[in-house]
CSV table of C-alpha atoms in Angstrom, one decimal:
chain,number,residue,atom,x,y,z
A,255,UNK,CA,128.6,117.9,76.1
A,256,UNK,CA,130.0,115.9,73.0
A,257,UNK,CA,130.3,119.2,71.1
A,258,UNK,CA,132.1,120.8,73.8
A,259,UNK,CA,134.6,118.0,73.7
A,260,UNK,CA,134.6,118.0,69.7
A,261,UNK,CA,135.5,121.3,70.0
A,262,UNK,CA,138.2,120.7,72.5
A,263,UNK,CA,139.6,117.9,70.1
A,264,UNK,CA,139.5,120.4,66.9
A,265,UNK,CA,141.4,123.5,69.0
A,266,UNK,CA,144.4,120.3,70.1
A,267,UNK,CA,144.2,119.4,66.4
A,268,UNK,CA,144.8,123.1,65.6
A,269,UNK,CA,147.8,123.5,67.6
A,270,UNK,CA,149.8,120.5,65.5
A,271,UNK,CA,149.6,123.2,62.5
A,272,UNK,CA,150.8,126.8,64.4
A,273,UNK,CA,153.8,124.4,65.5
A,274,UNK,CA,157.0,126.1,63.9
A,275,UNK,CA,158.2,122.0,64.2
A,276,UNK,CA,156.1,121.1,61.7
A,277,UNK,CA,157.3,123.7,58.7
A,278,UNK,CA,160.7,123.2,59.5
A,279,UNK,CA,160.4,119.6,58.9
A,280,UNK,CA,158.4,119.8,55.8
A,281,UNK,CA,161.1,122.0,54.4
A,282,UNK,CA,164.3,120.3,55.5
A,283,UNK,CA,162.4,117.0,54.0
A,284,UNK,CA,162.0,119.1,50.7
A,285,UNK,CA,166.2,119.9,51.2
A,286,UNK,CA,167.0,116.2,52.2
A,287,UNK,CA,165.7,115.3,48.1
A,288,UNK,CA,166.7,118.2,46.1
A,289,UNK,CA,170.4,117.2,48.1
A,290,UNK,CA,170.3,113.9,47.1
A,291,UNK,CA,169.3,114.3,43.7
A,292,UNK,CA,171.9,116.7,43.1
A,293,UNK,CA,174.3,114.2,44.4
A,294,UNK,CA,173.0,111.1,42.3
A,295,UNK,CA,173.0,113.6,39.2
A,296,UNK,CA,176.4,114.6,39.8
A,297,UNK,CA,177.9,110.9,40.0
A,298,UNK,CA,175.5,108.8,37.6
A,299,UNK,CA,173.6,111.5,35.4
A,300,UNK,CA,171.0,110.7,36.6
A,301,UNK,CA,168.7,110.7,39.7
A,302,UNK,CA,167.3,106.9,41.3
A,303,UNK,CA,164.1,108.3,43.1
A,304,UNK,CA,162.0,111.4,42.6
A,305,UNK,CA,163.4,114.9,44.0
A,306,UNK,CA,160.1,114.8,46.3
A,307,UNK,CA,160.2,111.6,47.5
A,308,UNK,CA,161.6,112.2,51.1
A,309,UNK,CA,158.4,114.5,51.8
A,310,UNK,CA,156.0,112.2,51.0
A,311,UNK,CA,157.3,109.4,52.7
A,312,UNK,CA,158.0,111.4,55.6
A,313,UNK,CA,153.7,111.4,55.7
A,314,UNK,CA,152.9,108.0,54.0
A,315,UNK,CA,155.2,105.8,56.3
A,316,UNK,CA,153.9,106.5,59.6
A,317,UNK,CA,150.2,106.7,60.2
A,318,UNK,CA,149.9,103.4,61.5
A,319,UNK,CA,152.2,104.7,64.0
A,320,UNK,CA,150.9,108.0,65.0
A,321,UNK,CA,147.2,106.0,65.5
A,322,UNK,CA,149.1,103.3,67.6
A,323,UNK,CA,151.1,105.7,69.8
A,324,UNK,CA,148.1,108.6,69.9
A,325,UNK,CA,145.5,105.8,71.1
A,326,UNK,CA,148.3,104.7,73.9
A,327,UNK,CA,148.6,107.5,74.7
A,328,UNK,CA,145.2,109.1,75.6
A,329,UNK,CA,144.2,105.3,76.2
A,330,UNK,CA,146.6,104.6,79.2
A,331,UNK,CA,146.6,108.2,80.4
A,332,UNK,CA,150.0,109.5,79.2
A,333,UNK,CA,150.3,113.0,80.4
A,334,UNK,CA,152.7,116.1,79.6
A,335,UNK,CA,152.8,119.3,80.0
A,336,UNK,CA,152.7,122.6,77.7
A,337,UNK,CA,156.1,123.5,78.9
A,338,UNK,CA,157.5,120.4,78.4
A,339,UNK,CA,156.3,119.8,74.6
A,340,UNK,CA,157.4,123.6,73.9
A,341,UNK,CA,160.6,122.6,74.8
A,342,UNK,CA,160.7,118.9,73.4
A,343,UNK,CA,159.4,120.6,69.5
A,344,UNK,CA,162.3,123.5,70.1
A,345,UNK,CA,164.9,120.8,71.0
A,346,UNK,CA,163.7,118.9,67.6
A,347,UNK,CA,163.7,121.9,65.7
A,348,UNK,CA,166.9,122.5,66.6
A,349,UNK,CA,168.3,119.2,65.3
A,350,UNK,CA,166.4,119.1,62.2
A,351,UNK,CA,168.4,122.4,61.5
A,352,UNK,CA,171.4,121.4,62.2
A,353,UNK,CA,171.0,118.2,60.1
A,354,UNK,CA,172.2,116.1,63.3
A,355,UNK,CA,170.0,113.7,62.4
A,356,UNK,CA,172.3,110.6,63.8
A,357,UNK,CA,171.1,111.9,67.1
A,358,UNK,CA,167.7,112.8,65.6
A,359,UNK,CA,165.9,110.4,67.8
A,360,UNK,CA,162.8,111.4,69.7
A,361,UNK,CA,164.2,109.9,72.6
A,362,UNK,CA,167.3,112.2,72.3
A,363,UNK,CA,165.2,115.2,71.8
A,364,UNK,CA,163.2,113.9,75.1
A,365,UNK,CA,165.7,113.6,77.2
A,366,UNK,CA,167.2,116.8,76.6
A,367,UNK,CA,164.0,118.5,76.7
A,368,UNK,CA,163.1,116.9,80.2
A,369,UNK,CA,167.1,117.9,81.2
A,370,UNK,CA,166.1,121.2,80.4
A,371,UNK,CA,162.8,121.7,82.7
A,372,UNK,CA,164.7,120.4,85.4
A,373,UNK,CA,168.1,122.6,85.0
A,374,UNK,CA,165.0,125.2,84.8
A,375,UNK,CA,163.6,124.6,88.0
A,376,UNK,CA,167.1,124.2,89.8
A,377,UNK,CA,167.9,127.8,88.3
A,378,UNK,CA,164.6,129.0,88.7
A,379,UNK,CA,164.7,130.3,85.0
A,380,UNK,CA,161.5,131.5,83.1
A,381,UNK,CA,161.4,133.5,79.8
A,382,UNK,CA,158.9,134.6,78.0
A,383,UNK,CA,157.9,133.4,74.0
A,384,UNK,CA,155.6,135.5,72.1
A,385,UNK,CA,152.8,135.2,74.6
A,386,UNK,CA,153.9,131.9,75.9
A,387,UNK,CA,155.8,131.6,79.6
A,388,UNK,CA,158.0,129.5,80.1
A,389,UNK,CA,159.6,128.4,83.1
A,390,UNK,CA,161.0,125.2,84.7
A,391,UNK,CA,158.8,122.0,86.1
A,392,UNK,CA,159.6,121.0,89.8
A,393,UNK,CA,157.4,117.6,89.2
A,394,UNK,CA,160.2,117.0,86.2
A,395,UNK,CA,160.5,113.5,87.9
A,396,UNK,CA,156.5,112.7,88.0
A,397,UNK,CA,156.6,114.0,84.2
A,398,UNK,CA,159.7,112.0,83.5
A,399,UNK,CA,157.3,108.3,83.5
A,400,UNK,CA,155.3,109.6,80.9
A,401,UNK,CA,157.6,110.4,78.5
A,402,UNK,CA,159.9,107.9,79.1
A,403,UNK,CA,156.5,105.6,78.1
A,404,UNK,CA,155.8,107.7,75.2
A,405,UNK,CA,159.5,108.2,74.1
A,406,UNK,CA,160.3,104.5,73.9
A,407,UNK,CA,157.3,103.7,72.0
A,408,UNK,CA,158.0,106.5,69.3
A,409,UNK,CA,162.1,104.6,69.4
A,410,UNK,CA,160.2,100.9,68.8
A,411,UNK,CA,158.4,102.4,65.5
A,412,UNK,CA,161.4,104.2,64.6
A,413,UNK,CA,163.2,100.8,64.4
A,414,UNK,CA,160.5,99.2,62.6
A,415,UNK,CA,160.7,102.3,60.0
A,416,UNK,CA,164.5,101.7,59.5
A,417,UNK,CA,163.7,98.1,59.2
A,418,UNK,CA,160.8,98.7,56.2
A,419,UNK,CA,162.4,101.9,54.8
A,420,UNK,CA,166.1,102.4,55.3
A,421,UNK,CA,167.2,100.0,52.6
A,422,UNK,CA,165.1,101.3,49.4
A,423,UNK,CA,165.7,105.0,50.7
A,424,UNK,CA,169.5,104.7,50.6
A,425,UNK,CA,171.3,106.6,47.6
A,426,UNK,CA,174.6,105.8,46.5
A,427,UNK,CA,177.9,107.7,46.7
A,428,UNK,CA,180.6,106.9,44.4
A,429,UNK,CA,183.8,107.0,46.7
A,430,UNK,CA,187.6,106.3,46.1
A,431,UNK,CA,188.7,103.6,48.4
A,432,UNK,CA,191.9,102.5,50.0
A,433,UNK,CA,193.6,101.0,46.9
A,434,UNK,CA,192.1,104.2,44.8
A,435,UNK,CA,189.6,101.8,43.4
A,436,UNK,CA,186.1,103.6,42.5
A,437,UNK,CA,183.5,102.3,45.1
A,438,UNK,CA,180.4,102.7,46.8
A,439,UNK,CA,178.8,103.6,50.0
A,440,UNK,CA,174.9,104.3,50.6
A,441,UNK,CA,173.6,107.0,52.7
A,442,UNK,CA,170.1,106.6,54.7
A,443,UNK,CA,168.9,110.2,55.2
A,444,UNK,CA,165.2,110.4,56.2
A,445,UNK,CA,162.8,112.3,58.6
A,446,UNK,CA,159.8,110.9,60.0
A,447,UNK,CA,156.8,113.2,61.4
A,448,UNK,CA,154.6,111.5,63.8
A,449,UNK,CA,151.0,113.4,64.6
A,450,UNK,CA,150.5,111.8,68.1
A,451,UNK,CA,147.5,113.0,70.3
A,452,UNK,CA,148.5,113.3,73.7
A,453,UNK,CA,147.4,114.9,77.4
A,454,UNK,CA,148.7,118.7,78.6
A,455,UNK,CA,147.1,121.1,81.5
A,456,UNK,CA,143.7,121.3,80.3
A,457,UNK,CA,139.6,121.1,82.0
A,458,UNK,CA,137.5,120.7,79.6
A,459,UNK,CA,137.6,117.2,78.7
A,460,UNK,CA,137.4,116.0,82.7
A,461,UNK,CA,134.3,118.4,83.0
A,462,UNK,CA,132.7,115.9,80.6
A,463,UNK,CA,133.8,112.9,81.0
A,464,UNK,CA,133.8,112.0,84.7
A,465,UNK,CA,135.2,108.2,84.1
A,466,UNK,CA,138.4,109.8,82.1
A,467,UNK,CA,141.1,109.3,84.2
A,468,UNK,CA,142.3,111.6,86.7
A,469,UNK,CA,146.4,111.5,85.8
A,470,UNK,CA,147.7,114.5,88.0
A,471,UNK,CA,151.1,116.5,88.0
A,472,UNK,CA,150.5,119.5,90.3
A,473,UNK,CA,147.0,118.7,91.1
A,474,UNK,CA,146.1,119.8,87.7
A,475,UNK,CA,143.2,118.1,85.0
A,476,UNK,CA,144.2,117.3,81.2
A,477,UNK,CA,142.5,118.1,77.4
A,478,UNK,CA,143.7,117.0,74.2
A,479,UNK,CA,146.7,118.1,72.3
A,480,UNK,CA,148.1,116.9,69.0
A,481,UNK,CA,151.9,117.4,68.5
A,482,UNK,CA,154.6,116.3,66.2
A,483,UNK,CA,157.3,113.5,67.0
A,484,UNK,CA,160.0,114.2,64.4
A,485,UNK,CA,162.2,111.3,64.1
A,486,UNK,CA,165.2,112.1,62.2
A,487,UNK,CA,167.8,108.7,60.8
A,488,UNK,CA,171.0,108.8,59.1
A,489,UNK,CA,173.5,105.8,58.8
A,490,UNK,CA,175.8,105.4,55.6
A,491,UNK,CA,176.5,101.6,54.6
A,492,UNK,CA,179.9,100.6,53.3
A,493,UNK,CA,181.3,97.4,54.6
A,494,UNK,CA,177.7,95.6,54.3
A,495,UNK,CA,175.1,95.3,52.0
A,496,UNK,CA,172.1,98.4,52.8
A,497,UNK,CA,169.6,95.1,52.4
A,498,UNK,CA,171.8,93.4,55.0
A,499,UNK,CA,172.5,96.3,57.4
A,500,UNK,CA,169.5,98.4,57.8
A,501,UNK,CA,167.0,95.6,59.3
A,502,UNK,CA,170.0,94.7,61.7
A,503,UNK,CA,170.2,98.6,62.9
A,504,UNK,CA,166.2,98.6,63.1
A,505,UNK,CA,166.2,95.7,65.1
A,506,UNK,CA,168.5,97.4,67.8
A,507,UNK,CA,166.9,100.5,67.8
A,508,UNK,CA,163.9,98.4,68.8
A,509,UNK,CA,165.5,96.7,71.4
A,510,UNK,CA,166.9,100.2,72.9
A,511,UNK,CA,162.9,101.1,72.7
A,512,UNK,CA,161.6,97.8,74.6
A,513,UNK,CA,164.2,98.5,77.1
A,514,UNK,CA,163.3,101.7,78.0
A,515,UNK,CA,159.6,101.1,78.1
A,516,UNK,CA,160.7,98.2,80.4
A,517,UNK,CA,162.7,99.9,82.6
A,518,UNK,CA,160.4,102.3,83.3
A,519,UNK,CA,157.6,100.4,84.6
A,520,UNK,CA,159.5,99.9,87.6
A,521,UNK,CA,158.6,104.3,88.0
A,522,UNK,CA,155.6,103.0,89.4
A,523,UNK,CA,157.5,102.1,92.8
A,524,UNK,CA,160.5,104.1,92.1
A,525,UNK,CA,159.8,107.5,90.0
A,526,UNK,CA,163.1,108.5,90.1
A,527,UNK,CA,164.0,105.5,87.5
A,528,UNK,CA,161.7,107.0,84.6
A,529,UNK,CA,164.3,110.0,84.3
A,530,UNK,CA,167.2,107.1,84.2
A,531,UNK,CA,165.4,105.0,81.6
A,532,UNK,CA,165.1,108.0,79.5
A,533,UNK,CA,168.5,109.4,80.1
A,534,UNK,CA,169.9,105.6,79.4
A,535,UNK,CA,167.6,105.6,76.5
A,536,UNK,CA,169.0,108.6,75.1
A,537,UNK,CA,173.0,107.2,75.3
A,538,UNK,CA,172.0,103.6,74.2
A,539,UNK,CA,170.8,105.0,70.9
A,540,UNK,CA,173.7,107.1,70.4
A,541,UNK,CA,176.0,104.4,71.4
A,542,UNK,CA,173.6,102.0,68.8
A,543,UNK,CA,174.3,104.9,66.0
A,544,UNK,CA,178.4,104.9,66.9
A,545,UNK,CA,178.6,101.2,66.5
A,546,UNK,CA,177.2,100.7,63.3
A,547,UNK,CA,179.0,103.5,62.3
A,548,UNK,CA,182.4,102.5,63.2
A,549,UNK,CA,181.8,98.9,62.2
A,550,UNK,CA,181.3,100.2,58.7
A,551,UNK,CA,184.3,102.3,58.7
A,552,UNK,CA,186.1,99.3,59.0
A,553,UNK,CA,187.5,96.8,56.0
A,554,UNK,CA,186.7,96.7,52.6
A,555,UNK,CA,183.8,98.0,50.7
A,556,UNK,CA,181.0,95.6,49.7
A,557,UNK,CA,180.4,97.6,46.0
A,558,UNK,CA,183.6,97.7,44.6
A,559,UNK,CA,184.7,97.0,40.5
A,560,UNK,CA,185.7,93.2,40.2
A,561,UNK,CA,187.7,91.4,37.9
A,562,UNK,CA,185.0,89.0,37.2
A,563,UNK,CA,182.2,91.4,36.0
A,564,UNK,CA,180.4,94.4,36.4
A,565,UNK,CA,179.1,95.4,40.0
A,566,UNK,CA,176.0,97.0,39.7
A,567,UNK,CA,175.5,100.5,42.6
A,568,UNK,CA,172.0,100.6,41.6
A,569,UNK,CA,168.6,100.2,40.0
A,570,UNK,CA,166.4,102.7,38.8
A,571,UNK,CA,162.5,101.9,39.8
A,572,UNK,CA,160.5,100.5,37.2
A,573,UNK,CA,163.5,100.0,35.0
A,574,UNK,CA,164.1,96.5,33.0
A,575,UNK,CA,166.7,95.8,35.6
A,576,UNK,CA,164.1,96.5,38.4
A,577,UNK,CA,161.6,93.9,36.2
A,578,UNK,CA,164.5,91.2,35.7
A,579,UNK,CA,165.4,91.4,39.6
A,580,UNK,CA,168.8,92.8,39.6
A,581,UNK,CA,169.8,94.2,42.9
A,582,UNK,CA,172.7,96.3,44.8
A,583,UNK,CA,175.5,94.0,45.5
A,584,UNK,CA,175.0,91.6,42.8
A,585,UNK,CA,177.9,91.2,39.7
A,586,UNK,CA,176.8,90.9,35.9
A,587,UNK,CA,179.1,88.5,34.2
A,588,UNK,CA,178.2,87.7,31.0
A,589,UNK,CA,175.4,89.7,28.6
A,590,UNK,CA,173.9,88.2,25.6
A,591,UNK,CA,176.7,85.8,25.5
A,592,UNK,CA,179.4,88.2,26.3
A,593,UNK,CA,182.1,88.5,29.1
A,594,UNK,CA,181.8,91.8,30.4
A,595,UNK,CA,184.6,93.2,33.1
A,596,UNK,CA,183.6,97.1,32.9
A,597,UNK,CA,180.8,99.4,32.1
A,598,UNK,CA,181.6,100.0,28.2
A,599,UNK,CA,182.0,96.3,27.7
A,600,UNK,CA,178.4,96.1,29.4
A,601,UNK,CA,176.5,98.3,27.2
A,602,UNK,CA,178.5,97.5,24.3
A,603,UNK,CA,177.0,93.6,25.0
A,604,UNK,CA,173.7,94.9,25.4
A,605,UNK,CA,173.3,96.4,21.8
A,606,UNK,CA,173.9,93.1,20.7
A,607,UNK,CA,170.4,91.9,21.3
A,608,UNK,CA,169.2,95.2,22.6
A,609,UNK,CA,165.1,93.5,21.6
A,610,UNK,CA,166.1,90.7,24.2
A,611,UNK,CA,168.5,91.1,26.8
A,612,UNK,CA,169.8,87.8,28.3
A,613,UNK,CA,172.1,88.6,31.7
A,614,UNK,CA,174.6,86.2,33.6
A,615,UNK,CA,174.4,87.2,37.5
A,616,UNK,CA,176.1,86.1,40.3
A,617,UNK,CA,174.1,86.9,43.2
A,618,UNK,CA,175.1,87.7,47.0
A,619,UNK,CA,175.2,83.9,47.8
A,620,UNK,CA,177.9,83.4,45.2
A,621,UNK,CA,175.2,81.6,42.8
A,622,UNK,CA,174.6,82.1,39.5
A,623,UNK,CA,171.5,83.1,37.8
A,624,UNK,CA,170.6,84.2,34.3
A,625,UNK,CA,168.0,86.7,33.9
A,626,UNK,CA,166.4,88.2,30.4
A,627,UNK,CA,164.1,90.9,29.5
A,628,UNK,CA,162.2,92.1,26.2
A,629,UNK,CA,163.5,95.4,26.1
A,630,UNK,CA,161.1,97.9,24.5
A,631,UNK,CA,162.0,101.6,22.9
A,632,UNK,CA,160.5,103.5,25.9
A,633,UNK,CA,162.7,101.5,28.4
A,634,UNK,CA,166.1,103.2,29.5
A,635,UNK,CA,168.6,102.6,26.9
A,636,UNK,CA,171.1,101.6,29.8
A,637,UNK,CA,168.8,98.6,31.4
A,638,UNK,CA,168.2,101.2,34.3
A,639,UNK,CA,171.5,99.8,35.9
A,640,UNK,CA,174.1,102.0,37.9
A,641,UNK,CA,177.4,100.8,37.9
A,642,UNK,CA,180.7,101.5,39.8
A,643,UNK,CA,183.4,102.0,37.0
């Protein structure tokens, strides 16, 4: 018995790596860096994170939240069908590609997919893929709970990833503003790939396991699949801080999750409103995306040169102005004594005590704090600061 379903569990585990989703996300990842890097190189000399960093995070920020949403899933029961994650990982494939990843939301991708099966089955369309048919799903209504389920617990730990992640992972673009002054903007651009175990058109399992829940969509019985949830996010910051505006977006984005999860419970009585909740789903984080983005089209930059000192775009990791706690946004005054207004004043003062460093900062509350730091000859000779000039 248990080695039947072992080797049920190891062919659904199998099927997460012949998923064309899951390449095409590695490598866009792996384009994602060498792209910003380039860009970073190009406007400070220099890059502010590895050229590989996008990749691994992609894997190292979300197992906590593959395990959560793979054990809700199989836990509660949440069923889908072949046809329907064929279409869902093509859909997703398709925005990776495209690098739409403002609409790169799993709920977006869900929708669309579930739009599909229907306008399938109205049509009464079928094609065939290598040795894969597909065709459209006439119970896309009973299917639509499910996802809807699934969908807005993949958009609750995409917030909570924009929330942890979106600030450190923004790079810096030097731009010209309004008045032709030198400023600069920060770009979020990140995919995510969730491994989530879930339910498809399957026997073995039920054959087994006579208490495992009986979820039907056609009268059919359920095995184990694992599939990838690729959530992609990009949001630029300009008029606010990334440290200010990223936990905000994250927090909406969860919101738009809660809500649909919420509003599809009521499925149970009326099926019809899982399709809605995922349909709304889909247009509230859109319309999430196109307010934060117009917001920040709007007024001034927040890193822009000042007349009272040096605003720093950036900190290299690990740098002496990582260690001394300097941070995007704040404005370097005085160094070792000196008033500095630009960056050749500013490294000029440093190589007056270039053994000890002592730093005048006024911070994003408008207070000022003095920072120093032993600077030793391995350290970057430039404190590890990015500037806008």
């Amino acid at each position: 018995m248990w080695q039947e379903i072992g080797l049920e569990l190891i062919k659904g585990i199998g099927k997460f790596f012949i998923n064309p989703l899951f390449y095409v996300a590695i490598c866009f990842a792996v384009l994602l860096g060498y792209v910003r890097v380039k860009r970073e190189r190009r406007s400070f000399r220099t890059r502010i994170l590895w050229g590989w960093t996008e990749v691994k995070r992609m894997f190292t920020d979300i197992w906590m939240y593959a395990l959560i949403l793979s054990l809700l899933s199989t836990g509660i029961g949440l069923t889908l069908t072949t046809d329907w994650v064929v279409t869902f990982s093509l859909i997703s494939a398709i925005i990776v590609v495209l690098f739409m990843y403002q609409i790169g939301s799993p709920v977006i991708s869900a929708a669309l997919a579930t739009c599909a099966l229907w306008i399938g089955y109205e049509m009464n369309t079928s094609f065939s893929i290598l040795n894969f048919e597909w065709v459209g799903d006439r119970n896309w209504i009973e299917l639509s709970l499910p996802v809807s389920l699934l969908m807005g617990a993949a958009v609750i730990a995409e917030g909570l990833l924009i929330r942890k992640t979106g600030a450190e992972s923004a790079s810096p673009i030097l731009e010209k503003s309004a008045r032709g002054l030198t400023s600069a903007s920060y770009l979020s651009k990140r995919l995510w790939l969730l491994p989530v175990l879930g339910i498809v058109p399957g026997s073995v399992v039920p054959d087994f396991m006579t208490y495992w829940p009986q979820f039907t969509i056609g009268n059919e019985t359920f095995a184990f699949v694992l599939f990838p949830i690729v959530i992609g996010f990009q949001q630029k910051a300009r008029r606010t801080l990334p440290v200010n505006l990223y936990p905000k977006l994250g927090k909406a984005v969860i919101i738009v999750g809660v809500a649909t999860i919420g509003l599809s419970l009521i499925a149970y009585w009326l099926p019809i409103v899982a399709a809605i909740s995922l349909a709304l789903g889909a247009f509230a984080r859109i319309g999430v995306w196109m307010y934060f983005a117009i917001k920040e089209r709007q007024g001034n930059y927040a890193v822009s040169p000042q007349d009272s000192g040096v605003m720093i775009a950036g900190v290299l990791p690990e740098s002496p102005a990582d260690k001394m706690g300097l941070v995007i946004g704040e404005c370097i005054r005085r160094v070792n004594g000196q008033t500095v207004t630009n960056e050749r004043e500013l490294y000029e003062a440093i190589q007056i005590n270039a053994a000890h460093c002592r730093l005048e900062v006024l911070d994003h509350q408008g207070e000022v704090r003095l920072r120093q730091h032993v600077i030793y000859r391995h350290d970057h000779h430039r404190l590890g600061l990015l500037v806008v000039r």
